[in-house]
Amino acid sequence: MDTAARLLRLMTGPPFEDPDPHAAWTEMERISDEELGTLVPVAYRVGAKSELPHAVGVRFAVEAAFAERQARFTPEACRAMFDALVAGLTERKWADLARGSAAVVRCTGPLPDVADAARTLVHFMLDNDRVDKMYALFAAAGLADVDAGDGDGAVGETLRAVVERAGRGAGPIALDQFDVIAGLDPFGQALLSEAESAGSYGTPPVLPGLWSRIADLPAYSAFARRALEAAAERARAIQAGEITYRADKAFDTAEVGALGHAARLALCRDEPWLPGLLDRLLHDIAVAPTAAKSLPSQALLYEIVRAGEEFPTPELVTSLRTVRTVVRHAGVPKRLDKMLKRVEAALAERAEVALRLPGLGFGPGGELRRAAGEYEGVVTVADDVRLTWWKDGAPLRSVPAAVRRDHGPLVAELRELVKRVRVQLATLARALEGGFSADGVHPYARWRDELAGHPIAGTVIGRLIWEVETAPGVWSAVLPAAGGLPDAADDAPVRLWHPIRATPEQVGEWRDLIVERRIRQPFKQAFREIYPLTPAEQETRHHSNRFAAHLVRYRTMAALFRARGWKSGFLGPWDGGGEDEAERVLGAGEWLVRFRHGLADHTVDDRLASTDRVRFARRADGAWRDAPLADVPPLVFSEAMRDVDLFVGVTSIAADPDWDGSGTARAYWERAAFGELTESAEVRRDALARLLPGTRIADRCELDGRFLVVRGDLRTYKIHLGSGNILMRPDDSYLCIVPASGGAGGAVFLPFEEDRLTVILSKAFLLAADTKITDRSILAQLHRSA
């Protein structure tokens, strides 16, 4: 019998002799999405105490596949899903109505008549007060009353019961939403249930284009704007004292959920009216109208940020960054910072809006001037954003007393403008870098006029290398800050240059030019690490062990996951908390990279993790399917592995000069602290080769394999280019120097920002003048080893 039939029989009987009943987990890839849809209702019927020996195991395998793939339900399978939900009421005392909604929106044919089953389910849930998924309840009620309406907007008895139950204690915004949902057809109601259940246990991956489909529902689209405008008006009234202020009580739970849906819809459609509305709403819900350190609605603030994680816009990021500076609640800024990292990482994957930036009144040269009596405030945008004050055509060292006295509001306005522009430039740079793997292109005319020619964005665009397709398949690279703009047709494609598409000679030429012209790039581009597929990875085919078997500081790595837009569960000493796979979507949403890691011990204060394999999956029919490494586009593979290299390089205990562990951890430290260089360390070596000749310690330094060798007056030192750890000649004794912030390396021009490079340069400057060292701990090591 075929695989699907065999799995079906294992769950339903009669029992038979199966050669390998445990193969169900691996066999899921062999069944079609439609066969999976047939098996899901059967799996739901399998009880925890099934007498069939392998039924429960197959059930878990089917449900795991259901959570990872887009199952397809025939009308018969859709009806079977509702029958299974009803049958499960006796044992479970509950029904997962979201599965019914999932079957509806994935039905491959006309919706079957499930009115009787849906009615039974709704009344059971209402009678037993099991209404945790209200949208799914609406969807089931709509199916129960599918023939109840008479075409004039009336709803049936079951829907009316759900509207009444949902509306208990709910505010006007939620009540408005419930009335709108009740008027939708069953498919529209099921779409909203899908949105409610996204990411919940036992539900499939979100339907592709879900919010675009919801936005196509005219009644709900109109509600979204109406709801957000009502929320903004209520928040304004609270600020004006027209509504009594109560901390965190501006909106009830149902209203927050409705407004979260409204925000997602409007952000998905990138509505032009939204930025101004969110500017007002976010400020008014984040700051109490009194001097209190509370705020009108933390819940709505965080819900809008979560909506932004799904559909980010640069205007939303700017609004949230502004709110972060004015909120008074002690814990909110820290949480906002964590959430904003995810929003900005997601923005990089939304290329159609990520590069949008307002002009804010700046002139073509990135300069804005405002008069203040006989003085003038000048905001300039170059490598950084600066505010200076001028008089009679000459800059002043500080804000004149007369300006502070007579033009205080203008001073505050310009200082706030500096902060805002810095946020916008940082967001733009992160969006450009994060979008590398998407390999997006822009029409030359738009890139020239709206990006390179933009008074603010142009300062970022100009310091990056771009490629213009001047003939089919022929790309010409240009650095606007060094060579101006090329002549090209208005519709010629433009994309960011990436070193993986260049020859080593071309990469070297760009690096030389960047250093020669002292151009500090907004992110590492010319000196970017590349990660081609290795022979070992071609052998393993479906996974890479390139960064496996490292010991890392887990909490630091988890923070880096968030900062780089990766999602992961938190490890800990609980069931299932021993290992996890961090994930990030790349390549314009078409590729998924997974990085396995697990706890190395269970200490609380200094938990270590061990790293494992990296693997990739490709999106197919709305689900992720494992893919061979050779099928991954080289740019996507390189960017993913660069992130993993960053995680390991930054958090490995080998990079800790003060590590004093024992056992296997100590053995790893001794092996890795001075080991072979990774790609990032090789790039660091290349950068030092170009930078050191221009420093005052050039005659005391040389690069030797894995080390920067520094000749002091007391000793000669070998600084490892990967970890930054130091050995001293002639006996290679270890020298521990814990880096301080700043340091001599700060005086050296760096073409890109990197902490490890700065630390290595700082140590080199310190050790080249070792007779001037005053730190007692360092001196004790030098004299003990002399």
mmCIF file of C-alpha atoms in Angstrom, residues 378-658:
data_model
loop_
_atom_site.group_PDB
_atom_site.id
_atom_site.type_symbol
_atom_site.label_atom_id
_atom_site.label_comp_id
_atom_site.label_asym_id
_atom_site.label_seq_id
_atom_site.Cartn_x
_atom_site.Cartn_y
_atom_site.Cartn_z
ATOM 1 C CA VAL A 378 22.926 74.582 10.898
ATOM 2 C CA VAL A 379 22.152 70.858 10.804
ATOM 3 C CA THR A 380 24.451 68.930 8.456
ATOM 4 C CA VAL A 381 24.248 65.306 7.379
ATOM 5 C CA ALA A 382 27.447 63.514 6.367
ATOM 6 C CA ASP A 383 29.057 60.559 8.181
ATOM 7 C CA ASP A 384 27.029 61.759 11.161
ATOM 8 C CA VAL A 385 24.324 64.333 11.850
ATOM 9 C CA ARG A 386 25.568 67.487 13.579
ATOM 10 C CA LEU A 387 24.055 70.710 14.860
ATOM 11 C CA THR A 388 26.324 73.768 14.922
ATOM 12 C CA TRP A 389 25.667 77.448 15.507
ATOM 13 C CA TRP A 390 27.069 80.121 13.229
ATOM 14 C CA LYS A 391 27.519 83.881 13.344
ATOM 15 C CA ASP A 392 28.805 86.074 10.521
ATOM 16 C CA GLY A 393 29.663 83.050 8.398
ATOM 17 C CA ALA A 394 31.799 81.298 11.050
ATOM 18 C CA PRO A 395 30.941 78.310 13.265
ATOM 19 C CA LEU A 396 30.822 78.682 17.052
ATOM 20 C CA ARG A 397 32.002 76.162 19.604
ATOM 21 C CA SER A 398 28.744 75.993 21.558
ATOM 22 C CA VAL A 399 25.200 77.296 21.710
ATOM 23 C CA PRO A 400 25.320 81.069 22.274
ATOM 24 C CA ALA A 401 23.741 82.221 25.531
ATOM 25 C CA ALA A 402 21.455 84.580 23.614
ATOM 26 C CA VAL A 403 20.131 81.672 21.542
ATOM 27 C CA ARG A 404 19.480 79.552 24.633
ATOM 28 C CA ARG A 405 17.713 82.506 26.285
ATOM 29 C CA ASP A 406 15.626 83.836 23.398
ATOM 30 C CA HIS A 407 15.192 80.821 21.122
ATOM 31 C CA GLY A 408 14.805 77.859 23.459
ATOM 32 C CA PRO A 409 12.030 76.150 21.445
ATOM 33 C CA LEU A 410 14.137 76.349 18.272
ATOM 34 C CA VAL A 411 17.135 74.806 20.044
ATOM 35 C CA ALA A 412 14.951 71.955 21.294
ATOM 36 C CA GLU A 413 13.410 71.509 17.843
ATOM 37 C CA LEU A 414 16.784 71.275 16.089
ATOM 38 C CA ARG A 415 18.201 68.910 18.688
ATOM 39 C CA GLU A 416 15.162 66.684 18.255
ATOM 40 C CA LEU A 417 15.622 66.889 14.476
ATOM 41 C CA VAL A 418 19.204 65.633 14.847
ATOM 42 C CA LYS A 419 17.976 62.636 16.842
ATOM 43 C CA ARG A 420 15.247 61.911 14.316
ATOM 44 C CA VAL A 421 17.566 62.063 11.303
ATOM 45 C CA ARG A 422 20.088 59.791 13.040
ATOM 46 C CA VAL A 423 17.324 57.275 13.641
ATOM 47 C CA GLN A 424 16.217 57.480 10.001
ATOM 48 C CA LEU A 425 19.742 57.035 8.662
ATOM 49 C CA ALA A 426 20.397 54.100 10.976
ATOM 50 C CA THR A 427 17.108 52.513 9.893
ATOM 51 C CA LEU A 428 17.974 53.040 6.224
ATOM 52 C CA ALA A 429 21.440 51.498 6.656
ATOM 53 C CA ARG A 430 20.023 48.494 8.508
ATOM 54 C CA ALA A 431 17.351 48.041 5.851
ATOM 55 C CA LEU A 432 19.911 48.153 3.054
ATOM 56 C CA GLU A 433 22.256 45.706 4.771
ATOM 57 C CA GLY A 434 19.477 43.380 5.882
ATOM 58 C CA GLY A 435 18.111 43.347 2.354
ATOM 59 C CA PHE A 436 21.368 42.061 0.857
ATOM 60 C CA SER A 437 20.011 38.532 0.606
ATOM 61 C CA ALA A 438 16.901 39.730 -1.222
ATOM 62 C CA ASP A 439 19.178 41.049 -3.969
ATOM 63 C CA GLY A 440 16.584 43.679 -4.812
ATOM 64 C CA VAL A 441 16.918 45.991 -7.801
ATOM 65 C CA HIS A 442 15.678 49.541 -8.363
ATOM 66 C CA PRO A 443 15.017 51.422 -11.603
ATOM 67 C CA TYR A 444 17.950 53.746 -12.183
ATOM 68 C CA ALA A 445 15.796 56.897 -12.392
ATOM 69 C CA ARG A 446 14.193 56.238 -9.027
ATOM 70 C CA TRP A 447 17.509 55.308 -7.433
ATOM 71 C CA ARG A 448 19.171 58.444 -8.843
ATOM 72 C CA ASP A 449 16.411 60.893 -7.905
ATOM 73 C CA GLU A 450 14.876 59.446 -4.719
ATOM 74 C CA LEU A 451 17.891 57.754 -3.152
ATOM 75 C CA ALA A 452 21.262 58.982 -4.425
ATOM 76 C CA GLY A 453 19.841 62.476 -4.920
ATOM 77 C CA HIS A 454 17.912 62.566 -1.644
ATOM 78 C CA PRO A 455 19.230 65.281 0.737
ATOM 79 C CA ILE A 456 19.389 62.839 3.677
ATOM 80 C CA ALA A 457 19.410 59.327 2.191
ATOM 81 C CA GLY A 458 22.071 60.381 -0.336
ATOM 82 C CA THR A 459 24.669 60.590 2.430
ATOM 83 C CA VAL A 460 24.212 56.849 3.041
ATOM 84 C CA ILE A 461 23.721 55.836 -0.582
ATOM 85 C CA GLY A 462 26.824 57.732 -1.691
ATOM 86 C CA ARG A 463 29.175 55.790 0.603
ATOM 87 C CA LEU A 464 28.052 52.416 -0.719
ATOM 88 C CA ILE A 465 29.085 50.584 -3.873
ATOM 89 C CA TRP A 466 26.310 50.007 -6.404
ATOM 90 C CA GLU A 467 25.988 48.088 -9.650
ATOM 91 C CA VAL A 468 24.119 49.328 -12.726
ATOM 92 C CA GLU A 469 23.194 46.952 -15.554
ATOM 93 C CA THR A 470 24.530 48.885 -18.538
ATOM 94 C CA ALA A 471 23.883 46.027 -20.995
ATOM 95 C CA PRO A 472 22.101 42.679 -20.634
ATOM 96 C CA GLY A 473 24.084 40.723 -18.050
ATOM 97 C CA VAL A 474 26.774 43.439 -17.810
ATOM 98 C CA TRP A 475 26.946 45.221 -14.454
ATOM 99 C CA SER A 476 29.148 48.268 -13.828
ATOM 100 C CA ALA A 477 30.077 49.096 -10.232
ATOM 101 C CA VAL A 478 30.136 52.676 -8.933
ATOM 102 C CA LEU A 479 30.799 54.409 -5.608
ATOM 103 C CA PRO A 480 28.924 57.739 -5.844
ATOM 104 C CA ALA A 481 31.016 59.423 -3.129
ATOM 105 C CA ALA A 482 34.169 58.754 -5.160
ATOM 106 C CA GLY A 483 33.100 58.718 -8.788
ATOM 107 C CA GLY A 484 29.734 60.409 -9.154
ATOM 108 C CA LEU A 485 26.735 58.862 -10.872
ATOM 109 C CA PRO A 486 26.991 56.870 -14.084
ATOM 110 C CA ASP A 487 25.077 57.506 -17.292
ATOM 111 C CA ALA A 488 22.382 54.865 -17.662
ATOM 112 C CA ALA A 489 18.881 54.441 -19.003
ATOM 113 C CA ASP A 490 16.105 55.434 -16.619
ATOM 114 C CA ASP A 491 14.846 51.857 -16.452
ATOM 115 C CA ALA A 492 18.283 50.244 -15.996
ATOM 116 C CA PRO A 493 18.360 47.980 -12.921
ATOM 117 C CA VAL A 494 20.483 49.118 -9.946
ATOM 118 C CA ARG A 495 21.493 46.885 -7.034
ATOM 119 C CA LEU A 496 23.923 46.884 -4.133
ATOM 120 C CA TRP A 497 27.348 45.502 -4.985
ATOM 121 C CA HIS A 498 28.300 42.373 -3.036
ATOM 122 C CA PRO A 499 31.837 40.937 -2.963
ATOM 123 C CA ILE A 500 30.617 37.389 -3.594
ATOM 124 C CA ARG A 501 29.813 38.488 -7.159
ATOM 125 C CA ALA A 502 33.244 40.102 -7.685
ATOM 126 C CA THR A 503 36.736 38.776 -8.362
ATOM 127 C CA PRO A 504 39.394 38.992 -5.626
ATOM 128 C CA GLU A 505 41.181 41.650 -7.687
ATOM 129 C CA GLN A 506 38.030 43.784 -7.888
ATOM 130 C CA VAL A 507 37.419 43.421 -4.164
ATOM 131 C CA GLY A 508 40.991 44.504 -3.444
ATOM 132 C CA GLU A 509 40.645 47.579 -5.662
ATOM 133 C CA TRP A 510 37.492 48.705 -3.887
ATOM 134 C CA ARG A 511 39.098 48.192 -0.477
ATOM 135 C CA ASP A 512 42.127 50.242 -1.533
ATOM 136 C CA LEU A 513 39.878 53.062 -2.747
ATOM 137 C CA ILE A 514 37.783 53.061 0.439
ATOM 138 C CA VAL A 515 40.907 53.373 2.610
ATOM 139 C CA GLU A 516 42.621 55.879 0.304
ATOM 140 C CA ARG A 517 39.589 58.203 0.237
ATOM 141 C CA ARG A 518 38.904 57.597 3.961
ATOM 142 C CA ILE A 519 35.282 56.685 3.224
ATOM 143 C CA ARG A 520 33.582 55.160 6.254
ATOM 144 C CA GLN A 521 30.843 52.928 4.925
ATOM 145 C CA PRO A 522 27.478 52.778 6.743
ATOM 146 C CA PHE A 523 28.004 49.032 7.114
ATOM 147 C CA LYS A 524 30.702 46.566 6.130
ATOM 148 C CA GLN A 525 30.454 46.215 2.341
ATOM 149 C CA ALA A 526 33.846 46.437 0.614
ATOM 150 C CA PHE A 527 35.359 44.520 3.546
ATOM 151 C CA ARG A 528 32.401 42.155 3.840
ATOM 152 C CA GLU A 529 33.121 38.488 4.558
ATOM 153 C CA ILE A 530 32.013 35.959 1.969
ATOM 154 C CA TYR A 531 31.231 32.292 2.537
ATOM 155 C CA PRO A 532 31.305 30.092 -0.570
ATOM 156 C CA LEU A 533 30.191 26.500 -0.269
ATOM 157 C CA THR A 534 33.083 24.290 0.896
ATOM 158 C CA PRO A 535 33.927 20.744 -0.270
ATOM 159 C CA ALA A 536 32.939 19.458 3.167
ATOM 160 C CA GLU A 537 29.515 21.066 2.797
ATOM 161 C CA GLN A 538 29.120 19.552 -0.642
ATOM 162 C CA GLU A 539 29.735 16.180 1.005
ATOM 163 C CA THR A 540 27.213 16.666 3.819
ATOM 164 C CA ARG A 541 24.739 18.044 1.214
ATOM 165 C CA HIS A 542 21.866 19.093 3.495
ATOM 166 C CA HIS A 543 23.682 20.679 6.417
ATOM 167 C CA SER A 544 26.868 22.545 7.315
ATOM 168 C CA ASN A 545 29.090 21.786 10.298
ATOM 169 C CA ARG A 546 31.333 24.783 9.623
ATOM 170 C CA PHE A 547 30.415 26.471 12.913
ATOM 171 C CA ALA A 548 29.557 23.406 14.974
ATOM 172 C CA ALA A 549 31.184 22.322 18.270
ATOM 173 C CA HIS A 550 31.859 25.800 19.694
ATOM 174 C CA LEU A 551 31.158 26.777 23.288
ATOM 175 C CA VAL A 552 29.384 30.122 23.542
ATOM 176 C CA ARG A 553 27.832 32.361 26.150
ATOM 177 C CA TYR A 554 24.201 31.539 25.565
ATOM 178 C CA ARG A 555 22.495 34.689 26.859
ATOM 179 C CA THR A 556 24.716 36.899 24.719
ATOM 180 C CA MET A 557 24.034 34.765 21.670
ATOM 181 C CA ALA A 558 20.276 34.874 22.302
ATOM 182 C CA ALA A 559 20.480 38.679 22.386
ATOM 183 C CA LEU A 560 22.363 38.631 19.080
ATOM 184 C CA PHE A 561 19.665 36.433 17.573
ATOM 185 C CA ARG A 562 17.110 39.136 18.328
ATOM 186 C CA ALA A 563 19.358 41.932 17.102
ATOM 187 C CA ARG A 564 19.925 40.221 13.751
ATOM 188 C CA GLY A 565 16.279 39.322 13.189
ATOM 189 C CA TRP A 566 16.520 35.616 14.079
ATOM 190 C CA LYS A 567 13.761 33.856 16.010
ATOM 191 C CA SER A 568 14.509 31.227 18.619
ATOM 192 C CA GLY A 569 13.038 29.650 21.696
ATOM 193 C CA PHE A 570 14.794 30.237 25.003
ATOM 194 C CA LEU A 571 16.905 27.381 26.330
ATOM 195 C CA GLY A 572 16.672 26.276 29.924
ATOM 196 C CA PRO A 573 16.552 23.315 32.329
ATOM 197 C CA TRP A 574 12.988 22.329 31.492
ATOM 198 C CA ASP A 575 11.386 19.708 29.291
ATOM 199 C CA GLY A 576 12.337 20.450 25.691
ATOM 200 C CA GLY A 577 14.541 23.379 26.697
ATOM 201 C CA GLY A 578 17.855 21.648 26.074
ATOM 202 C CA GLU A 579 18.161 22.538 22.389
ATOM 203 C CA ASP A 580 16.600 24.699 19.709
ATOM 204 C CA GLU A 581 16.982 25.907 16.139
ATOM 205 C CA ALA A 582 17.274 29.653 15.630
ATOM 206 C CA GLU A 583 15.670 30.710 12.356
ATOM 207 C CA ARG A 584 15.793 33.643 9.974
ATOM 208 C CA VAL A 585 13.923 34.229 6.718
ATOM 209 C CA LEU A 586 16.125 35.492 3.868
ATOM 210 C CA GLY A 587 16.029 35.984 0.128
ATOM 211 C CA ALA A 588 12.844 38.099 0.001
ATOM 212 C CA GLY A 589 10.968 35.497 2.032
ATOM 213 C CA GLU A 590 11.927 32.523 -0.130
ATOM 214 C CA TRP A 591 14.622 30.932 2.060
ATOM 215 C CA LEU A 592 14.874 29.921 5.708
ATOM 216 C CA VAL A 593 18.130 29.252 7.546
ATOM 217 C CA ARG A 594 18.169 27.178 10.738
ATOM 218 C CA PHE A 595 21.031 27.147 13.273
ATOM 219 C CA ARG A 596 20.879 24.357 15.853
ATOM 220 C CA HIS A 597 22.329 24.913 19.317
ATOM 221 C CA GLY A 598 21.859 23.405 22.749
ATOM 222 C CA LEU A 599 22.783 23.835 26.377
ATOM 223 C CA ALA A 600 26.274 22.753 27.319
ATOM 224 C CA ASP A 601 25.485 22.939 31.031
ATOM 225 C CA HIS A 602 22.649 24.036 33.286
ATOM 226 C CA THR A 603 24.286 26.695 35.416
ATOM 227 C CA VAL A 604 22.065 29.707 35.986
ATOM 228 C CA ASP A 605 24.470 32.663 36.066
ATOM 229 C CA ASP A 606 26.877 31.665 33.321
ATOM 230 C CA ARG A 607 25.028 29.298 31.052
ATOM 231 C CA LEU A 608 27.002 27.935 28.120
ATOM 232 C CA ALA A 609 25.638 26.591 24.863
ATOM 233 C CA SER A 610 27.221 24.413 22.232
ATOM 234 C CA THR A 611 26.721 25.109 18.548
ATOM 235 C CA ASP A 612 25.632 22.577 15.957
ATOM 236 C CA ARG A 613 24.700 22.347 12.299
ATOM 237 C CA VAL A 614 23.205 24.891 9.910
ATOM 238 C CA ARG A 615 20.592 23.891 7.346
ATOM 239 C CA PHE A 616 18.304 25.611 4.845
ATOM 240 C CA ALA A 617 14.718 25.326 3.634
ATOM 241 C CA ARG A 618 12.974 26.761 0.578
ATOM 242 C CA ARG A 619 9.423 28.107 0.572
ATOM 243 C CA ALA A 620 7.143 25.933 -1.572
ATOM 244 C CA ASP A 621 3.360 26.328 -1.685
ATOM 245 C CA GLY A 622 3.417 28.402 1.485
ATOM 246 C CA ALA A 623 5.471 25.892 3.524
ATOM 247 C CA TRP A 624 9.168 25.284 4.184
ATOM 248 C CA ARG A 625 10.847 22.301 2.532
ATOM 249 C CA ASP A 626 14.423 21.267 3.359
ATOM 250 C CA ALA A 627 16.826 22.061 0.525
ATOM 251 C CA PRO A 628 20.347 20.879 -0.371
ATOM 252 C CA LEU A 629 23.045 23.470 0.312
ATOM 253 C CA ALA A 630 24.014 23.444 -3.370
ATOM 254 C CA ASP A 631 20.523 24.776 -4.260
ATOM 255 C CA VAL A 632 20.799 27.805 -1.978
ATOM 256 C CA PRO A 633 21.686 30.982 -3.927
ATOM 257 C CA PRO A 634 25.333 31.862 -3.137
ATOM 258 C CA LEU A 635 24.432 35.326 -1.830
ATOM 259 C CA VAL A 636 21.734 33.939 0.492
ATOM 260 C CA PHE A 637 24.084 31.209 1.725
ATOM 261 C CA SER A 638 26.896 33.702 2.318
ATOM 262 C CA GLU A 639 24.744 36.160 4.273
ATOM 263 C CA ALA A 640 23.270 33.401 6.432
ATOM 264 C CA MET A 641 26.667 31.924 7.260
ATOM 265 C CA ARG A 642 28.012 35.407 7.979
ATOM 266 C CA ASP A 643 25.380 35.794 10.686
ATOM 267 C CA VAL A 644 26.291 32.423 12.195
ATOM 268 C CA ASP A 645 29.981 33.348 12.121
ATOM 269 C CA LEU A 646 29.070 36.553 13.960
ATOM 270 C CA PHE A 647 27.136 34.644 16.620
ATOM 271 C CA VAL A 648 30.034 32.270 17.242
ATOM 272 C CA GLY A 649 32.801 34.846 16.937
ATOM 273 C CA VAL A 650 31.255 37.313 19.355
ATOM 274 C CA THR A 651 29.977 34.883 21.973
ATOM 275 C CA SER A 652 32.594 32.104 21.934
ATOM 276 C CA ILE A 653 34.413 31.754 25.240
ATOM 277 C CA ALA A 654 37.601 31.666 23.142
ATOM 278 C CA ALA A 655 37.211 35.441 22.697
ATOM 279 C CA ASP A 656 37.181 36.020 26.461
ATOM 280 C CA PRO A 657 40.713 36.977 27.600
ATOM 281 C CA ASP A 658 39.738 36.437 31.223
#
